[in-house]
Amino acid sequence: MTKRTSLTVRLSRRITVLTTAVFLSAMGLSSFFSQHELTRESENSVMRLLNSTVSRMNIFFGSVEKSLKVISWTVEERKTDVEYLKHITRMIVENDDIDGSTVAFVPYYFPNMEHCAPYSFVHQETGEIKSKMLGEEDVDYFKEDWFAKCTESGEALWSDPYFDQGGARFMMTTYSFPLKDNEGRTYAVLTADVPLENVMEMTESLRPYAESDVFIISDKGTVIAAGNKMDLVGQNILSLTEKTENDGLSAIYEDSTVGKPGIRKFRWNGVLRFAAYQELDNGWWVLFTFGYKDILTRVNILWAIVLAVGLIGILSLLLFNFRTISKMTAPLRSISAAAAEITAGNFHPVLPAIDTNDEIKQLRDSFLRMEESLDAQIERIEKETARNQRFESELRIASGIQASMVPTDFPVHGNVRLNAVLKPAKEVGGDLYDFYIKDNILYFAIGDVSGKGVPASLFMAITRAAFRFISQMGLEMNEVLQRINNAICEGNSGGMFVTMFIGRMNLETGELDYCNAGHNPLLLNGCFLDVKPNLALGVMVNFSYIAQRTVLRNGDSILAYTDGVTEAEKTDGEQYGEDRLKAFAISNRRLDGTGELCEKLLQEIHSFTEGNEQNDDITIMTIKYIQNGSHDNE
Amino acid sequence: MEVTITNDGTKTRAVLKGRVDTTTVEGFQKDIVPLMEGENPDIELDCSDLDYTSSQGLRIFLMLQKSVIARGGKMVMANMKSQVKEVFDITGFSNIIKII
């Protein structure tokens, strides 16, 4: 059994599915492009921010470099005046961005003095500027990077950052500027200690996103500053890339070594992140990382809004569709219920009123017309049924009347045994037989009206009455037929005709006078009697019939029949025929004159036709002559 | 039952094919309606393919002949098979219908 789903539900479902599909496609496309756009825009904005930060850092470091370069010229003039040099370093430290400065001479630049490095610095607690000589107490600066590397290379350089031994709160870096004599030999190094606090502050502007980090990395890959990720400071970025879940860092490092700014995706502890990076003028570089989510958050919010609006829209649409369709199809349900009522037998169910002029109204109107048509048809059928019933009942009565027209009170007479049967194909038929005995004389007739049914039956009645009446007038058999013929010809506009055989037998002598009007010849003891056809009755007025005579002997028998016997057919058209009839008559001689013979022949015909419908009336008459009643008990 | 009617101007020829019995008699009666009218009433019925006729068929032949005679024409039935001829003989119709 199939599950029933209402039209309303199906329509609503389809519309909603379609709408949802369209909406989701549109939303998917739009969010795909907006995600792409937002990502690109975010990347651009990050790069702009990074660039501006790097510029500020360059200015910061550049100003330190420039001030040392300018001051280096003044040192040149009075390089042996230690007090003056102290003064110079104090001047340098006056710069807010610089916490300490020294002019450190190479060993024994001054005879008798291994170390000579006047040094000024900002006191951590008081903020006062103080001066002292390095190397005098505990600092053997010759091995310090800022000194050794600078004197070795003869070039200015920024040191790797470090925590000041004095317990500075911030990381420091030192800019070393070589001072050279006329021959180009480096005799001292001018330095500025720069706390990285200010630089780190500059990176604060690089925090547009919640999960972002800023790193400053040296030209050798050492993490100089790492915001709040202090544990990474001092580690080399290349060593971090060795962890397998940190993928893409080496590519970033390679970019940085050739000074190429960029933005890349990479994995940090397995999480996808973005890295933006740009090199500073001093060879360091700034690495800015932020989460993929930071960018996508905006897209996701967009998504959520669109999705929410869409869902509300689809739900509203579903509700609206459901209610609208339900309302529109309500008349359909009423009409369906009305149809069910009609099926149940109520032909006037209440139909819904419909205001719209649409298909549903057409349906309702068709339904109304159907009701009217049903009424008319039922009325017609009732009338026809009544009429048919009347006809049938009349036919039954007619059938009874006709059956009673042929005699069934077969004679009880010593010299003759006679039986007959008439089986119409329809209720009434055109076959007839008759007999009566008067003054020891047997009068008999058998006939067949052309056609069947009611018209034939009327003719049969006329013919049989005419025979009864005219045969008693004492006329010869040919005259009897002539008079019947003329009676029938009168007013026979339908071209009907009757074949008929009549006979008159003297039961004492066996003399048989007979006359035929186109009827099938009789069988006498199983052989055809010599019979002139003459002409069927009703065909030609005043036709002259010729009578014949024969004499029956004791035991002779006559079998009279109509063509319903010989022309009884199988479905393939084969007829019973005269030969079979003859054979039947010969092999059933002992039944001559009995009703048993008639029944047996009927049975044989029925078997022969194999149940094919009887299509013509059948009449059988058997007569056996018994002279002087000698075979009465045979 | 098939009836094929041809006309050569002076005589109408009708070829009858099949059986005239209870089931075909009505159609046969309609088929020969054209033969019951017109000004060239002479008719030859070719019965070489007529297999059987019931008494109802005889009645139609009789009426056809009446119609032909009423219009001053003649009707002949030709090439009749023996079993059909027998029916005409038994009923005496061969006395009043010309069979060649």
XYZ file of C-alpha atoms in Angstrom:
734
model
C 0.000 0.000 0.000
C 1.413 3.372 -0.946
C 1.707 6.004 1.714
C -0.635 8.896 1.158
C 0.893 12.342 1.293
C -1.340 15.339 0.886
C -0.913 17.706 -2.027
C -0.308 20.537 0.415
C 2.586 18.773 2.076
C 4.115 17.702 -1.217
C 3.851 21.142 -2.812
C 5.169 22.912 0.288
C 8.004 20.430 0.532
C 9.016 20.844 -3.074
C 8.908 24.629 -2.992
C 10.873 24.680 0.244
C 13.487 22.259 -1.020
C 13.929 24.293 -4.182
C 14.085 27.586 -2.314
C 16.570 26.177 0.179
C 18.732 24.842 -2.606
C 18.715 28.201 -4.411
C 19.370 30.068 -1.186
C 22.198 27.767 -0.085
C 23.841 27.975 -3.515
C 23.616 31.758 -3.500
C 24.899 31.916 0.050
C 27.674 29.445 -0.677
C 28.840 31.399 -3.708
C 28.578 34.722 -1.938
C 30.438 33.514 1.126
C 33.087 31.863 -1.012
C 33.810 35.126 -2.773
C 33.453 37.258 0.330
C 35.775 34.921 2.217
C 38.297 35.246 -0.571
C 37.928 39.023 -0.632
C 38.068 39.358 3.128
C 41.185 37.199 3.296
C 42.903 39.269 0.679
C 41.833 42.503 2.257
C 43.028 41.311 5.652
C 46.375 40.321 4.164
C 46.753 43.726 2.572
C 45.835 45.491 5.746
C 48.307 43.370 7.738
C 51.060 44.136 5.265
C 50.295 47.853 5.426
C 50.383 47.803 9.224
C 53.583 45.790 9.215
C 55.169 48.149 6.745
C 54.325 51.177 8.822
C 55.642 49.511 11.975
C 58.849 48.527 10.245
C 59.231 52.100 9.027
C 58.914 53.419 12.536
C 61.455 50.882 13.779
C 63.830 51.830 10.993
C 63.496 55.460 11.987
C 64.121 54.507 15.588
C 67.225 52.443 14.909
C 68.330 54.861 12.192
C 68.231 57.822 14.553
C 70.524 55.966 16.996
C 72.925 55.083 14.198
C 72.913 58.634 12.873
C 73.520 60.290 16.240
C 76.529 58.005 16.922
C 77.913 58.766 13.487
C 77.600 62.510 14.044
C 79.189 62.310 17.475
C 82.016 60.115 16.198
C 83.401 63.161 14.369
C 83.735 65.146 17.607
C 85.496 62.229 19.318
C 88.131 62.247 16.621
C 89.377 65.720 17.609
C 89.831 65.087 21.335
C 90.134 61.343 21.566
C 92.739 61.431 24.257
C 90.712 63.594 26.596
C 88.995 61.021 28.754
C 86.910 63.565 30.584
C 85.695 64.918 27.326
C 84.845 61.444 26.174
C 82.887 60.893 29.358
C 81.062 64.088 28.563
C 80.324 62.808 25.084
C 78.870 59.584 26.421
C 76.706 61.536 28.866
C 75.400 63.567 25.930
C 74.521 60.377 24.114
C 72.702 58.957 27.113
C 70.719 62.187 27.314
C 68.801 60.685 24.394
C 65.685 59.012 25.882
C 66.059 56.038 23.614
C 69.558 55.293 24.825
C 70.275 53.924 28.296
C 74.031 53.652 28.111
C 77.049 54.652 26.024
C 80.777 54.141 26.005
C 83.888 54.879 24.010
C 85.891 51.693 24.451
C 89.506 51.791 23.306
C 91.497 48.850 22.076
C 93.998 47.392 24.622
C 96.856 49.640 25.425
C 95.776 52.398 23.142
C 97.011 54.495 25.920
C 100.296 53.255 27.154
C 100.073 51.772 30.621
C 96.355 51.406 30.293
C 95.047 48.053 29.164
C 91.458 49.139 29.405
C 90.079 52.519 28.665
C 86.360 52.914 28.268
C 84.575 55.933 29.744
C 80.957 54.881 30.200
C 77.756 56.731 31.047
C 74.458 55.128 31.918
C 71.026 55.795 33.343
C 70.783 54.540 36.878
C 67.964 52.035 37.042
C 66.409 53.216 40.254
C 67.053 56.940 40.319
C 67.062 57.645 36.611
C 70.188 59.789 37.057
C 72.939 59.670 34.512
C 76.165 58.298 35.950
C 79.608 57.791 34.523
C 82.423 55.344 35.180
C 85.322 53.648 33.516
C 84.680 50.134 32.249
C 87.314 47.518 32.651
C 88.506 49.042 35.838
C 86.350 46.864 38.011
C 84.861 43.756 36.569
C 84.123 44.213 32.923
C 86.713 42.885 30.528
C 84.962 44.272 27.489
C 87.501 43.039 24.985
C 85.633 39.753 24.713
C 82.195 41.221 24.493
C 80.532 40.783 21.152
C 79.745 44.417 20.757
C 83.492 45.211 20.985
C 85.187 42.182 19.546
C 83.011 41.788 16.472
C 83.069 45.472 15.700
C 86.853 45.749 15.915
C 87.322 42.584 13.937
C 85.072 43.585 11.055
C 85.648 47.307 11.307
C 81.953 47.837 10.624
C 79.104 49.201 12.692
C 76.732 46.537 13.990
C 73.833 45.853 16.287
C 74.468 43.201 18.886
C 72.181 40.349 19.669
C 69.855 41.425 22.413
C 70.683 40.603 25.996
C 69.486 41.206 29.521
C 71.595 43.867 31.079
C 73.810 42.560 33.824
C 72.660 45.435 35.945
C 69.250 43.793 36.069
C 67.515 45.862 33.433
C 63.835 45.162 33.105
C 63.974 44.941 29.377
C 66.150 43.416 26.822
C 68.846 45.590 25.488
C 70.794 45.783 22.305
C 73.960 47.641 21.680
C 74.906 49.550 18.584
C 78.643 49.536 18.034
C 80.274 52.122 15.775
C 83.985 51.731 14.985
C 86.238 54.759 15.379
C 89.179 54.674 12.947
C 92.410 56.551 12.613
C 93.817 58.022 9.426
C 95.153 54.675 8.343
C 91.761 53.152 8.783
C 92.575 51.153 11.854
C 89.903 50.806 14.447
C 91.164 52.248 17.722
C 87.961 52.430 19.669
C 84.284 51.476 19.547
C 81.551 54.013 20.224
C 78.391 52.337 21.563
C 74.816 53.056 22.444
C 72.799 50.668 24.649
C 69.274 50.720 23.444
C 66.477 49.103 25.488
C 64.054 47.285 23.261
C 61.064 48.377 25.322
C 60.203 51.209 22.972
C 60.590 49.006 19.968
C 58.249 46.461 21.452
C 55.752 49.177 22.154
C 55.755 49.998 18.486
C 54.572 46.456 17.772
C 51.476 47.025 19.893
C 49.892 48.662 16.891
C 50.335 45.331 15.136
C 47.650 43.698 17.198
C 44.430 43.996 15.298
C 43.601 40.410 16.024
C 43.077 38.521 19.231
C 45.438 35.653 18.549
C 48.417 37.416 17.064
C 52.093 37.491 18.026
C 54.921 39.768 17.019
C 58.480 38.579 16.879
C 61.651 40.448 16.130
C 64.259 38.148 14.751
C 67.906 38.833 14.193
C 69.659 38.466 10.872
C 70.958 35.128 12.148
C 67.494 33.870 12.986
C 67.582 34.368 16.736
C 64.338 35.432 18.302
C 65.062 38.851 19.796
C 61.663 39.770 21.062
C 58.541 37.702 21.244
C 55.938 39.777 23.049
C 54.506 37.624 25.820
C 56.049 34.420 24.474
C 59.236 35.021 26.473
C 60.271 31.357 26.362
C 60.990 31.681 22.660
C 63.407 34.545 23.112
C 66.965 33.515 22.358
C 65.924 30.440 20.370
C 66.813 30.148 16.763
C 63.874 30.106 14.433
C 65.500 27.381 12.365
C 65.632 25.093 15.376
C 61.884 25.555 15.746
C 61.279 24.382 12.212
C 62.770 21.030 13.061
C 59.610 20.127 14.911
C 57.452 18.336 12.340
C 54.230 20.028 13.326
C 55.776 23.416 12.596
C 55.576 23.471 8.854
C 56.388 26.379 6.580
C 58.670 28.305 8.940
C 61.788 27.473 6.928
C 60.267 28.999 3.813
C 59.594 32.157 5.807
C 63.187 32.135 7.024
C 64.510 31.736 3.507
C 62.440 34.689 2.372
C 63.819 36.752 5.220
C 67.454 35.968 4.419
C 67.042 37.560 1.001
C 65.105 40.453 2.487
C 61.838 39.660 0.793
C 58.703 40.773 2.641
C 55.661 38.556 2.381
C 52.758 36.758 3.870
C 52.507 32.982 4.147
C 50.487 30.260 5.735
C 52.286 27.952 8.102
C 51.561 25.488 10.869
C 52.420 26.228 14.437
C 51.943 23.269 16.775
C 49.715 21.814 14.091
C 47.437 24.864 13.853
C 47.217 26.774 10.594
C 48.349 30.387 10.951
C 49.384 33.325 8.844
C 52.810 34.910 9.023
C 53.616 38.367 7.694
C 57.235 39.451 7.717
C 59.449 42.300 6.621
C 63.121 43.078 7.111
C 64.454 46.063 9.027
C 67.294 48.218 7.699
C 69.670 46.714 10.231
C 69.156 43.180 8.933
C 66.692 42.132 11.623
C 63.192 41.291 10.654
C 59.733 41.545 12.092
C 57.548 38.442 12.038
C 53.893 38.940 12.682
C 51.693 35.858 13.070
C 47.975 35.640 13.436
C 45.381 32.921 13.479
C 43.461 31.792 10.510
C 40.396 32.145 12.712
C 41.111 35.850 13.218
C 40.390 36.499 9.600
C 37.625 33.964 9.316
C 35.800 35.313 12.328
C 34.487 38.143 10.214
C 33.479 35.730 7.485
C 31.871 33.448 10.016
C 29.844 36.271 11.495
C 28.706 37.107 7.985
C 27.847 33.479 7.444
C 25.885 33.254 10.655
C 23.865 36.346 9.837
C 23.089 35.199 6.302
C 22.242 31.716 7.545
C 19.970 33.012 10.275
C 18.165 35.350 7.902
C 17.909 32.565 5.350
C 16.543 30.043 7.818
C 13.961 32.471 9.124
C 13.032 33.244 5.521
C 12.729 29.595 4.559
C 10.680 28.772 7.627
C 8.374 31.707 6.958
C 8.101 30.611 3.329
C 7.305 27.048 4.380
C 4.627 28.231 6.763
C 3.215 30.652 4.207
C 3.238 28.035 1.441
C 1.661 25.445 3.667
C -1.144 27.730 4.741
C -1.748 29.176 1.279
C -1.730 25.824 -0.498
C -3.774 24.262 2.253
C -6.349 27.027 1.875
C -6.312 26.794 -1.926
C -6.700 23.025 -1.962
C -9.380 22.902 0.726
C -12.129 22.784 -1.958
C -10.334 19.802 -3.521
C -10.710 17.902 -0.267
C -14.385 18.820 -0.105
C -14.875 17.670 -3.702
C -12.997 14.471 -2.939
C -15.284 13.874 0.034
C -18.254 14.612 -2.228
C -16.992 12.044 -4.737
C -16.754 9.508 -1.915
C -20.351 10.279 -0.995
C -21.445 9.718 -4.587
C -19.642 6.379 -4.552
C -21.545 5.532 -1.390
C -24.809 6.269 -3.158
C -25.672 9.861 -2.219
C -25.830 11.590 -5.594
C -26.321 15.089 -4.188
C -23.457 15.799 -1.806
C -22.813 19.362 -0.611
C -20.168 21.001 -2.818
C -17.968 23.847 -1.581
C -18.717 27.395 -2.753
C -15.787 28.670 -4.824
C -15.174 32.385 -5.410
C -12.088 32.100 -7.561
C -12.375 31.621 -11.277
C -9.756 28.942 -11.709
C -9.194 25.243 -12.310
C -10.768 24.347 -8.993
C -13.947 26.167 -9.947
C -13.864 24.348 -13.276
C -13.547 21.096 -11.373
C -16.466 22.006 -9.145
C -18.554 22.983 -12.193
C -17.626 19.754 -13.960
C -18.629 17.949 -10.806
C -22.006 19.688 -10.809
C -22.521 18.781 -14.448
C -21.548 15.215 -13.595
C -24.200 15.149 -10.877
C -26.827 16.423 -13.289
C -25.738 13.948 -15.910
C -25.794 11.179 -13.311
C -29.348 12.125 -12.382
C -30.421 12.065 -16.002
C -28.666 8.761 -16.656
C -30.105 7.140 -13.571
C -33.579 8.333 -14.483
C -33.124 6.956 -17.975
C -31.770 3.661 -16.709
C -34.650 3.353 -14.251
C -37.140 3.952 -17.053
C -35.376 1.560 -19.357
C -35.155 -1.056 -16.671
C -38.840 -0.698 -15.954
C -39.616 -0.941 -19.659
C -37.344 -3.926 -20.115
C -38.916 -5.610 -17.148
C -42.323 -4.970 -18.673
C -41.113 -6.362 -21.984
C -39.635 -9.390 -20.338
C -42.740 -10.079 -18.366
C -44.836 -9.641 -21.508
C -42.503 -11.909 -23.408
C -42.809 -14.520 -20.682
C -46.553 -14.339 -20.934
C -46.378 -14.471 -24.744
C -44.059 -17.435 -24.500
C -46.596 -19.211 -22.308
C -49.418 -18.337 -24.664
C -47.471 -19.573 -27.661
C -46.494 -22.783 -25.938
C -50.138 -23.418 -25.212
C -51.014 -22.847 -28.870
C -49.435 -26.117 -29.881
C -51.180 -29.188 -28.512
C -49.413 -31.353 -25.988
C -52.272 -33.732 -25.295
C -50.829 -36.442 -27.489
C -53.459 -38.819 -28.841
C -54.353 -41.992 -27.059
C -55.416 -44.027 -30.016
C -54.905 -47.648 -30.845
C -53.702 -47.043 -34.367
C -51.335 -44.193 -33.934
C -48.661 -43.041 -31.588
C -47.680 -39.372 -31.929
C -45.372 -37.045 -30.055
C -43.904 -33.660 -30.772
C -41.658 -31.044 -29.219
C -41.134 -27.350 -30.017
C -38.102 -25.587 -28.627
C -37.906 -21.882 -29.588
C -34.481 -20.213 -29.815
C -35.911 -17.160 -28.067
C -38.851 -16.713 -25.712
C -41.212 -16.890 -28.647
C -40.582 -18.393 -32.059
C -41.856 -19.012 -35.534
C -42.051 -22.820 -35.574
C -45.382 -24.558 -35.276
C -46.959 -27.955 -35.301
C -50.525 -29.105 -34.876
C -52.569 -32.296 -34.911
C -55.988 -33.533 -34.092
C -57.991 -36.682 -34.694
C -61.505 -36.403 -35.997
C -63.599 -39.336 -37.150
C -60.618 -41.691 -37.079
C -58.684 -39.329 -39.256
C -55.451 -37.711 -38.087
C -54.813 -34.161 -39.297
C -51.317 -32.859 -38.681
C -49.105 -29.968 -39.698
C -45.573 -28.763 -39.143
C -44.336 -25.333 -40.183
C -41.605 -22.761 -39.939
C -42.043 -19.002 -40.252
C -39.039 -17.190 -41.753
C -37.192 -15.322 -39.021
C -37.547 -15.623 -35.297
C -38.845 -13.787 -32.293
C -41.990 -11.716 -31.941
C -42.658 -11.009 -35.675
C -42.338 -14.696 -36.490
C -44.481 -15.668 -33.524
C -47.347 -13.474 -34.763
C -47.208 -15.180 -38.132
C -47.007 -18.548 -36.439
C -50.206 -17.809 -34.500
C -52.047 -16.736 -37.660
C -50.839 -19.756 -39.616
C -51.694 -22.265 -36.906
C -55.207 -20.752 -36.490
C -55.713 -20.796 -40.255
C -54.730 -24.479 -40.393
C -57.098 -25.451 -37.594
C -59.950 -23.580 -39.193
C -59.451 -24.408 -42.849
C -58.414 -28.044 -42.426
C -61.769 -28.849 -40.839
C -63.690 -27.662 -43.862
C -63.388 -31.014 -45.630
C -61.183 -29.698 -48.414
C -58.372 -31.484 -50.183
C -54.940 -30.858 -48.754
C -53.807 -28.662 -51.692
C -56.898 -26.502 -51.304
C -56.272 -26.180 -47.608
C -52.780 -24.815 -48.339
C -54.043 -22.560 -51.108
C -56.538 -20.965 -48.743
C -53.964 -20.585 -45.970
C -51.548 -19.104 -48.531
C -54.042 -16.551 -49.741
C -54.951 -15.664 -46.176
C -51.301 -15.079 -45.324
C -50.479 -13.210 -48.537
C -53.155 -10.675 -47.725
C -51.484 -7.751 -46.015
C -48.040 -9.393 -45.880
C -46.033 -6.244 -46.454
C -42.988 -7.525 -44.571
C -42.216 -10.270 -47.072
C -42.622 -12.933 -44.381
C -43.226 -16.473 -45.508
C -43.999 -19.815 -43.924
C -42.915 -23.290 -44.952
C -45.468 -25.872 -44.018
C -46.276 -29.517 -44.453
C -49.782 -30.760 -43.781
C -51.139 -34.275 -43.829
C -54.350 -36.208 -43.385
C -54.086 -39.839 -42.444
C -56.872 -42.403 -42.413
C -56.077 -44.383 -39.316
C -58.051 -47.359 -40.542
C -56.438 -47.763 -43.940
C -53.114 -45.968 -43.519
C -53.875 -43.704 -46.495
C -51.942 -40.450 -46.191
C -52.908 -37.362 -48.233
C -50.385 -34.601 -47.925
C -49.310 -31.312 -49.391
C -46.112 -29.369 -48.911
C -45.453 -25.626 -49.005
C -41.691 -25.400 -49.259
C -41.058 -27.352 -46.074
C -38.274 -29.870 -45.476
C -39.380 -33.286 -46.748
C -40.416 -35.753 -44.043
C -38.623 -38.956 -43.253
C -40.631 -42.102 -43.730
C -38.903 -44.955 -41.965
C -35.634 -43.013 -42.151
C -35.926 -42.168 -45.867
C -37.156 -39.032 -47.518
C -40.753 -39.127 -48.508
C -41.427 -38.092 -52.077
C -42.517 -34.525 -51.593
C -43.089 -31.752 -54.141
C -41.835 -28.441 -52.814
C -44.555 -26.260 -54.298
C -43.910 -22.877 -52.712
C -43.691 -21.493 -49.243
C -46.838 -19.804 -47.974
C -47.161 -16.033 -48.186
C -44.949 -15.618 -51.246
C -47.360 -15.636 -54.124
C -51.105 -15.221 -53.967
C -53.276 -17.821 -55.741
C -50.342 -20.217 -56.144
C -51.553 -23.639 -57.204
C -50.410 -26.316 -54.758
C -50.273 -29.956 -55.752
C -51.286 -32.616 -53.232
C -49.753 -36.114 -53.002
C -50.788 -39.442 -51.578
C -49.158 -42.522 -50.081
C -50.277 -45.446 -47.976
C -48.647 -46.293 -44.686
C -48.331 -49.889 -43.627
C -48.346 -51.254 -40.173
C -45.272 -50.068 -38.250
C -44.377 -47.251 -40.617
C -43.249 -44.091 -38.982
C -42.905 -40.498 -39.968
C -40.375 -38.051 -38.616
C -41.219 -34.414 -39.342
C -38.861 -31.581 -38.373
C -37.970 -27.981 -39.080
C -34.625 -26.700 -40.363
C -33.605 -25.877 -36.788
C -32.713 -29.580 -36.604
C -30.699 -30.047 -39.798
C -29.093 -26.623 -39.632
C -28.057 -26.796 -35.971
C -24.420 -25.677 -36.007
C -21.198 -26.167 -34.207
C -19.077 -23.066 -33.590
C -17.036 -23.898 -36.703
C -20.177 -23.766 -38.855
C -20.601 -27.534 -39.407
C -24.313 -28.413 -39.567
C -26.104 -31.424 -38.125
C -27.423 -32.212 -41.587
C -29.833 -34.640 -43.145
C -27.488 -37.628 -43.146
C -27.069 -37.611 -39.385
C -30.808 -37.163 -39.001
C -31.496 -40.150 -41.240
C -29.014 -42.270 -39.322
C -30.626 -41.214 -36.080
C -34.097 -42.101 -37.372
C -32.993 -45.537 -38.543
C -31.159 -46.444 -35.363
C -33.992 -45.342 -33.112
C -36.904 -47.045 -34.767
C -38.119 -48.691 -31.570
C -38.746 -45.240 -30.063
C -40.925 -44.109 -32.996
C -43.926 -42.089 -31.911
C -42.658 -41.539 -28.375
C -41.671 -38.384 -26.536
C -38.470 -40.218 -25.704
C -37.442 -40.041 -29.376
C -37.995 -36.263 -29.453
C -35.971 -35.785 -26.278
C -33.195 -38.047 -27.502
C -32.929 -36.120 -30.769
C -32.853 -32.822 -28.891
C -30.107 -34.242 -26.689
C -28.147 -35.474 -29.703
C -28.398 -32.035 -31.359
C -27.264 -30.415 -28.146
C -24.246 -32.706 -27.946
C -23.462 -32.153 -31.606
C -23.424 -28.343 -31.327
C -21.061 -28.617 -28.343
C -22.983 -26.018 -26.375
C -23.101 -23.498 -29.218
C -26.089 -21.235 -28.757
C -29.272 -22.509 -30.425
C -29.894 -19.995 -33.208
C -33.124 -21.297 -34.715
C -36.327 -22.763 -33.410
C -36.404 -26.552 -33.334
C -39.537 -28.644 -33.880
C -39.702 -32.435 -34.018
C -42.768 -34.543 -34.629
C -42.830 -38.334 -34.679
C -45.802 -40.425 -35.836
C -46.041 -44.205 -35.813
C -48.838 -46.014 -37.570
C -50.095 -49.207 -35.931
C -52.679 -50.908 -38.061
C -55.537 -52.371 -35.998
C -53.694 -51.557 -32.813
C -51.601 -54.727 -33.271
C -48.434 -53.072 -31.945
C -50.134 -51.232 -29.193
C -47.927 -52.691 -26.544
C -44.705 -52.620 -28.408
C -20.977 -11.518 -45.485
C -19.631 -9.301 -48.286
C -21.592 -7.693 -51.058
C -19.704 -6.128 -53.974
C -21.907 -4.137 -56.339
C -20.823 -3.109 -59.846
C -22.824 -1.390 -62.546
C -22.084 -1.479 -66.301
C -24.854 0.960 -67.200
C -27.574 -1.488 -68.123
C -27.227 -4.235 -65.557
C -26.240 -4.238 -61.948
C -24.118 -7.076 -60.734
C -23.705 -8.004 -57.112
C -21.175 -10.544 -55.899
C -22.266 -12.222 -52.673
C -19.656 -13.811 -50.481
C -20.076 -15.679 -47.213
C -23.120 -16.759 -45.239
C -26.515 -15.241 -44.633
C -27.539 -16.334 -41.173
C -28.876 -14.901 -37.938
C -25.721 -12.938 -37.214
C -25.137 -11.527 -40.714
C -28.678 -11.020 -41.942
C -29.026 -7.442 -40.730
C -25.777 -6.335 -42.373
C -26.754 -8.115 -45.560
C -30.101 -6.331 -45.598
C -28.307 -2.976 -45.352
C -25.713 -3.929 -47.960
C -28.311 -4.553 -50.640
C -30.234 -1.317 -50.043
C -28.563 0.278 -53.156
C -30.046 -2.552 -55.226
C -33.565 -1.686 -54.072
C -33.526 1.724 -55.780
C -32.393 3.342 -59.026
C -33.511 3.288 -62.620
C -31.578 0.276 -63.887
C -33.336 -2.433 -61.947
C -31.898 -5.467 -63.779
C -29.779 -7.398 -61.317
C -27.556 -10.411 -61.505
C -26.557 -11.879 -58.180
C -23.351 -13.848 -58.406
C -23.674 -16.593 -55.784
C -20.462 -18.507 -56.523
C -19.106 -17.617 -53.069
C -22.409 -17.737 -51.200
C -22.022 -20.585 -48.729
C -25.333 -20.645 -46.906
C -28.597 -18.854 -46.528
C -31.155 -19.168 -43.776
C -34.879 -18.629 -44.261
C -34.321 -15.002 -43.268
C -31.964 -14.683 -46.248
C -34.604 -16.176 -48.513
C -36.989 -13.512 -47.360
C -34.535 -10.807 -48.363
C -34.027 -12.305 -51.819
C -37.780 -12.429 -52.180
C -38.194 -8.766 -51.242
C -35.352 -7.769 -53.544
C -37.065 -9.540 -56.424
C -40.368 -7.844 -55.583
C -38.602 -4.468 -55.694
C -36.938 -5.285 -59.015
C -40.187 -6.457 -60.592
C -42.036 -3.395 -59.302
C -39.544 -1.228 -61.216
C -39.973 -3.312 -64.336
C -36.737 -5.212 -64.139
C -35.531 -8.784 -63.854
C -33.442 -10.544 -61.209
C -31.339 -13.632 -61.766
C -29.170 -15.572 -59.364
C -26.139 -17.202 -60.907
C -23.517 -19.823 -60.053
C -25.350 -21.012 -56.978
C -23.674 -23.753 -54.922
C -25.602 -26.970 -54.545
C -26.284 -26.662 -50.810
C -27.734 -23.212 -51.369
C -29.699 -24.319 -54.405
C -31.183 -27.073 -52.231
C -32.715 -24.518 -49.884
C -34.247 -22.705 -52.853
C -35.572 -26.013 -54.155
C -37.033 -27.236 -50.879
C -38.891 -24.017 -50.228
C -40.058 -23.812 -53.844
C -38.297 -20.479 -54.310
C -36.544 -21.811 -57.375
C -40.041 -21.810 -58.935
C -40.348 -18.050 -58.673
C -36.736 -16.834 -58.710
C -34.695 -17.343 -61.847
C -31.597 -19.331 -61.026
C -29.011 -19.855 -63.785
